[in-house]
PDB file of C-alpha atoms in Angstrom:
ATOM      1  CA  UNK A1100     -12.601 -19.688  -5.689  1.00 65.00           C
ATOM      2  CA  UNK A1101     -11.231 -22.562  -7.832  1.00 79.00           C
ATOM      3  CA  UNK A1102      -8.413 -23.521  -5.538  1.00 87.00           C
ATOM      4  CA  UNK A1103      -9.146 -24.084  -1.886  1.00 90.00           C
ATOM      5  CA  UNK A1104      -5.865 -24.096  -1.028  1.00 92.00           C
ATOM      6  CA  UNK A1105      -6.073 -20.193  -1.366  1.00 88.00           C
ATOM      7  CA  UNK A1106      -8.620 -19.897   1.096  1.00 89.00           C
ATOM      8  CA  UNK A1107      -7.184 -22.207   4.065  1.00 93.00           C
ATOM      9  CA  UNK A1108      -4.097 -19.704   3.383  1.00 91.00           C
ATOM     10  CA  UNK A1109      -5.859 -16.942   4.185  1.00 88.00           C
ATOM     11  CA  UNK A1110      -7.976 -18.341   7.231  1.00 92.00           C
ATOM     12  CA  UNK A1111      -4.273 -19.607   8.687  1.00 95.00           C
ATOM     13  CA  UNK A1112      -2.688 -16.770   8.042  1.00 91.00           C
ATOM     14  CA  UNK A1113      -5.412 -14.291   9.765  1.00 88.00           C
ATOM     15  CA  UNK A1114      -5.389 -17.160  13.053  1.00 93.00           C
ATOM     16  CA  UNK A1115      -1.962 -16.549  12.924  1.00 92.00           C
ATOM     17  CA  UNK A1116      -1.830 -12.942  12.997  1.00 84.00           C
ATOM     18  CA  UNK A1117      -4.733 -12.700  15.587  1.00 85.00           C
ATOM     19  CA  UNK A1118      -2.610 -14.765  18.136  1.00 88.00           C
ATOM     20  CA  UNK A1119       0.178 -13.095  17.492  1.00 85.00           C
ATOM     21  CA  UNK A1120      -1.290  -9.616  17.962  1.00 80.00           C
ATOM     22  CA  UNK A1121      -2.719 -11.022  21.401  1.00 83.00           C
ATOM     23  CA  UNK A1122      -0.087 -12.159  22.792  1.00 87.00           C
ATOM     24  CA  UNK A1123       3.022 -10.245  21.244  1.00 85.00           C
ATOM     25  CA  UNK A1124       3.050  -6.061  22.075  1.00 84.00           C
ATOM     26  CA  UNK A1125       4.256  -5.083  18.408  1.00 79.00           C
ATOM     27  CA  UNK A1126       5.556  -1.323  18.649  1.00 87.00           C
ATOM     28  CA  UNK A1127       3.645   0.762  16.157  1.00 84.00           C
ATOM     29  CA  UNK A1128       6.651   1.359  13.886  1.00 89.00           C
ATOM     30  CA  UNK A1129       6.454  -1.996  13.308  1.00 89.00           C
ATOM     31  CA  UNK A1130       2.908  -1.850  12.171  1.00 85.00           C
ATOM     32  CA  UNK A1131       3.659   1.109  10.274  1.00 90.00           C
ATOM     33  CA  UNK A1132       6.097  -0.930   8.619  1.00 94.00           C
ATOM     34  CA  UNK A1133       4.181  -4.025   7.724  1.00 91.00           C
ATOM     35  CA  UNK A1134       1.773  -1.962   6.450  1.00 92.00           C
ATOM     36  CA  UNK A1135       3.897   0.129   4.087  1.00 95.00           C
ATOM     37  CA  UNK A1136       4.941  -3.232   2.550  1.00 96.00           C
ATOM     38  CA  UNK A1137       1.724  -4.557   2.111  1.00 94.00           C
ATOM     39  CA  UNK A1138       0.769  -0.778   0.214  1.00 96.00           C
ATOM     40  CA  UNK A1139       3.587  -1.722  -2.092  1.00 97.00           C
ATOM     41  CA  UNK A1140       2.878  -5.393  -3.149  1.00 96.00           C
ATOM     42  CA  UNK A1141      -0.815  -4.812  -3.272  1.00 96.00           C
ATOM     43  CA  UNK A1142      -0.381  -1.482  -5.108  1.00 98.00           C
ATOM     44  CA  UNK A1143       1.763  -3.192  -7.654  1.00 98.00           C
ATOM     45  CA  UNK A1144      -0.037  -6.442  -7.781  1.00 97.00           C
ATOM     46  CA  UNK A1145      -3.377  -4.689  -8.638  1.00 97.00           C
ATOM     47  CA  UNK A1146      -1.791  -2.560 -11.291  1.00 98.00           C
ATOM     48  CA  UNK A1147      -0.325  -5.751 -12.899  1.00 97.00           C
ATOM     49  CA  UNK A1148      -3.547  -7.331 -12.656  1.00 97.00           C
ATOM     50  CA  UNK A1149      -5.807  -4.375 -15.070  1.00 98.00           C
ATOM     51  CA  UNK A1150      -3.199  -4.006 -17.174  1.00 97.00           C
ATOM     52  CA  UNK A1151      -3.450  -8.211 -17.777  1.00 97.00           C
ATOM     53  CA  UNK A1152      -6.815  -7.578 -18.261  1.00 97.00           C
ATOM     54  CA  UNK A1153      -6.575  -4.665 -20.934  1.00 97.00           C
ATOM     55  CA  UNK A1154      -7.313  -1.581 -18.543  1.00 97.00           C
ATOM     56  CA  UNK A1155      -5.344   1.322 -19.973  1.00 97.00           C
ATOM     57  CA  UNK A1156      -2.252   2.138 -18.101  1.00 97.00           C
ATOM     58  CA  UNK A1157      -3.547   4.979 -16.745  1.00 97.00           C
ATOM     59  CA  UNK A1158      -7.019   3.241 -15.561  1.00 98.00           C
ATOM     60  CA  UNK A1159      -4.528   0.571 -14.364  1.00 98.00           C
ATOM     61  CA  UNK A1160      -2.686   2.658 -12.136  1.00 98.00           C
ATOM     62  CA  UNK A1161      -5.757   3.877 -10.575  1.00 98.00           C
ATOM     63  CA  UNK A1162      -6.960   0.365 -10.247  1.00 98.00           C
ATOM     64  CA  UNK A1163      -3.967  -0.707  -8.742  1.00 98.00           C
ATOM     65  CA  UNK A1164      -3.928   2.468  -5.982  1.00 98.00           C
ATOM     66  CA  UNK A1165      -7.085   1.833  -5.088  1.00 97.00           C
ATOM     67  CA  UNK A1166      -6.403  -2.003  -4.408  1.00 96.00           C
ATOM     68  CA  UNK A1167      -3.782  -0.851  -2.363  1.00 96.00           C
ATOM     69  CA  UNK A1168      -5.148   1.544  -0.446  1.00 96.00           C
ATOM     70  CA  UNK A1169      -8.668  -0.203   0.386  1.00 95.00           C
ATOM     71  CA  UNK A1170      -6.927  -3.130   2.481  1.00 87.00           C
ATOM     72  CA  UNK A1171      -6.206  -0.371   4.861  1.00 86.00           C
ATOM     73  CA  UNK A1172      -9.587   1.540   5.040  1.00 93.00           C
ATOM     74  CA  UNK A1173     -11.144  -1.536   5.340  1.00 92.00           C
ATOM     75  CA  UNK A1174      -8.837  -2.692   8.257  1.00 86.00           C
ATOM     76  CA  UNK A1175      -9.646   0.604   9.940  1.00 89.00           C
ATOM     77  CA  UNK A1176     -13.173   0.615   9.201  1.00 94.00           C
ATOM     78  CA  UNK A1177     -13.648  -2.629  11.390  1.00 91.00           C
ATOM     79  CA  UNK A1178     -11.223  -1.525  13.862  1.00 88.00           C
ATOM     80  CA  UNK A1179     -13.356   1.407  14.169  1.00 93.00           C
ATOM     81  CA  UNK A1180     -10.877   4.063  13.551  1.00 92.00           C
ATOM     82  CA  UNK A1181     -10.313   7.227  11.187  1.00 92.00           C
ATOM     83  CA  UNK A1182      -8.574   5.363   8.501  1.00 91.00           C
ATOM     84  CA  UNK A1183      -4.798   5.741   7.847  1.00 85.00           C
ATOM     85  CA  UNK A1184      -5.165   7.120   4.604  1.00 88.00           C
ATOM     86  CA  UNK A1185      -7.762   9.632   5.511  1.00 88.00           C
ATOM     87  CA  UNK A1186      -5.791  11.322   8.441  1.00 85.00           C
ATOM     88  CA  UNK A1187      -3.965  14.826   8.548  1.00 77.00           C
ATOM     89  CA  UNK A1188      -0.859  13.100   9.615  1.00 78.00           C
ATOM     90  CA  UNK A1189      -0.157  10.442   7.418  1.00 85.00           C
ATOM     91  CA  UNK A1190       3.148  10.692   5.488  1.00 89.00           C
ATOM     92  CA  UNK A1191       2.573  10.296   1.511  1.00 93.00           C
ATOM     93  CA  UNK A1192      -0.143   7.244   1.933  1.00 94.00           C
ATOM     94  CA  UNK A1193      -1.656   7.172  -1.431  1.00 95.00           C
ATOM     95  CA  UNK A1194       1.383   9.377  -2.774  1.00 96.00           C
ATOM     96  CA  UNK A1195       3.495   7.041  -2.960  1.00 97.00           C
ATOM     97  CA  UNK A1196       0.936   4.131  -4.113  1.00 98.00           C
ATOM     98  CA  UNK A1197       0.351   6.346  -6.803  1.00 98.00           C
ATOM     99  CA  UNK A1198       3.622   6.882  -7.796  1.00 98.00           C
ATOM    100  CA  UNK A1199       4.687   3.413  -8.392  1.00 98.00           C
ATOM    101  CA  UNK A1200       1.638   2.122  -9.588  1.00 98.00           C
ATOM    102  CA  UNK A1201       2.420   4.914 -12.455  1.00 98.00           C
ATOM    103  CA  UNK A1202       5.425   3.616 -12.935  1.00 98.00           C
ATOM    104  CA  UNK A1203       4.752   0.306 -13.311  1.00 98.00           C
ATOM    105  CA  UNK A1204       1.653   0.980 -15.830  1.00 98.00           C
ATOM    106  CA  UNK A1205       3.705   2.831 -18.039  1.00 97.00           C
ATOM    107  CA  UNK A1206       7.240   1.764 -17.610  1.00 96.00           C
ATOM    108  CA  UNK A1207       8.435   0.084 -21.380  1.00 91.00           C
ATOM    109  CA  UNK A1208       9.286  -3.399 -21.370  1.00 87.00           C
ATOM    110  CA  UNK A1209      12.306  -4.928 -23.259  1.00 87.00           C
ATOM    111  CA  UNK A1210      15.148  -7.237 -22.883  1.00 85.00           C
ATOM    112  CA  UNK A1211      17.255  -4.233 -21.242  1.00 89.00           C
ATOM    113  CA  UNK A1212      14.180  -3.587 -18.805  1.00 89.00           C
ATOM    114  CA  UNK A1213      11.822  -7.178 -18.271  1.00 94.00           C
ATOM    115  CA  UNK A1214       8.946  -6.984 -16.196  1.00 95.00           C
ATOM    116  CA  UNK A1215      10.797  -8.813 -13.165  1.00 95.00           C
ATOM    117  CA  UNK A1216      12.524  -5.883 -12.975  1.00 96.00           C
ATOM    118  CA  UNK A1217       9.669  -3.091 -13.716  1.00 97.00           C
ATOM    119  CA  UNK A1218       7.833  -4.980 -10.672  1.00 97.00           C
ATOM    120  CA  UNK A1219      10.799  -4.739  -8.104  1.00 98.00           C
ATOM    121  CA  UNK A1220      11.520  -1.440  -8.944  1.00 97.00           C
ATOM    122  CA  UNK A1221       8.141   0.050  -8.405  1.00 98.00           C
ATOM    123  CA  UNK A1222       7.412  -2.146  -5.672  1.00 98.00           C
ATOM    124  CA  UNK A1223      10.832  -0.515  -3.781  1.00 98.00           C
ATOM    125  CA  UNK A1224       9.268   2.737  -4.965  1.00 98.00           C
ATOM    126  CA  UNK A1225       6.053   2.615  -3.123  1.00 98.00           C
ATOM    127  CA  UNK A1226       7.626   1.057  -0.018  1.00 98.00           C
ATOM    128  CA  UNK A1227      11.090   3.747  -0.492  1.00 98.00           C
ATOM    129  CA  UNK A1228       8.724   6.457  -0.338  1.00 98.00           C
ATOM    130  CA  UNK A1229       6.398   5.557   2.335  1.00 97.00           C
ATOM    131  CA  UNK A1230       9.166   4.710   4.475  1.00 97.00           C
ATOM    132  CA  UNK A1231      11.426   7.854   3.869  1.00 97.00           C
ATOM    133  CA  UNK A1232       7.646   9.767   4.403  1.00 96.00           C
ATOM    134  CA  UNK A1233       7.546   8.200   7.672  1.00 94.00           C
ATOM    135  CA  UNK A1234      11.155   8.153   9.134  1.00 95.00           C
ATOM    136  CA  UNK A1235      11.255  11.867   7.783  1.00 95.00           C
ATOM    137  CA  UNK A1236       7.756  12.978   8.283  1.00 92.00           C
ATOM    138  CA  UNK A1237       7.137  13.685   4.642  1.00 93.00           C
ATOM    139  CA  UNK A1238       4.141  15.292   2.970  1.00 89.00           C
ATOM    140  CA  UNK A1239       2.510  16.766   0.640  1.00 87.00           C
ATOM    141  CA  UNK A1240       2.078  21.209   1.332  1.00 84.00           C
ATOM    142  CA  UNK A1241      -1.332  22.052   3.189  1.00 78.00           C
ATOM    143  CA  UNK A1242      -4.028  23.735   1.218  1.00 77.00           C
ATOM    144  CA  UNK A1243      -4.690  27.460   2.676  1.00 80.00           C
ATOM    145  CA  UNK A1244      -7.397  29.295   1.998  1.00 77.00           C
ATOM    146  CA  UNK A1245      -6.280  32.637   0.861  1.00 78.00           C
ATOM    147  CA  UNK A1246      -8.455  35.904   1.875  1.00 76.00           C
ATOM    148  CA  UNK A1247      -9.078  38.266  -1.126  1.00 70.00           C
TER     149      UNK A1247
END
């Protein structure tokens, strides 16, 4: 809000993406890609953000999951369609948000370990695991019912 520059970033970059999706046939591996990537950075980023604010690590890793997961819902809200994270056959979605975002909140800081680091490494995480989930088909175990 303070720095217009922010916005006309965002309005270019959407214009940009719009013609690009019109006129370029991206395969949806590609998608799937782009969108593990932006799980990870906005996963991360949101989880960095609480904790900067003085959420609890834990609270901060929820806050961060859910800021990377709600691009994506919203996306497929609009779009009209089941979204990605909600689906039977999606590969360790909010698995693997949650996993780095729990590393990052509660990985120590020091000289040995400094938050450049932390962030890189849980970044990789989310996107490691989302793209091993899909290349391999990943997931977590069904839940059966059980007759007694």
């Amino acid at each position: 809000i303070a720095h217009p520059a922010f916005l006309l970033t965002g309005v270019l970059t959407a214009l940009a993406t719009f013609a690009a999706a019109r006129w370029v046939r991206f395969p949806h591996r590609v998608l799937l890609v782009a969108d593990a990537v932006g799980l990870a950075l906005y996963t991360i980023l949101g989880t960095k953000k609480a904790l900067l604010h003085g959420a609890p690590p834990g609270a901060a890793a929820a806050l961060g999951v859910t800021t990377g997961i709600a691009g994506g819902i919203l996306r497929d809200t609009l779009l009209r369609e089941i979204p990605l994270v909600f689906r039977r056959e999606i590969h360790l979605y909010a698995t693997a948000a949650i996993a780095g975002a729990l590393l990052y909140a509660f990985a120590p800081r020091s000289a040995w370990l400094p938050e450049p680091a932390v962030y890189l490494t849980s970044v990789l995480t989310v996107l490691g695991l989302r793209l091993a989930a899909i290349k391999w088909r990943l997931g977590l175990p069904d839940f059966m019912a059980r007759d007694i």
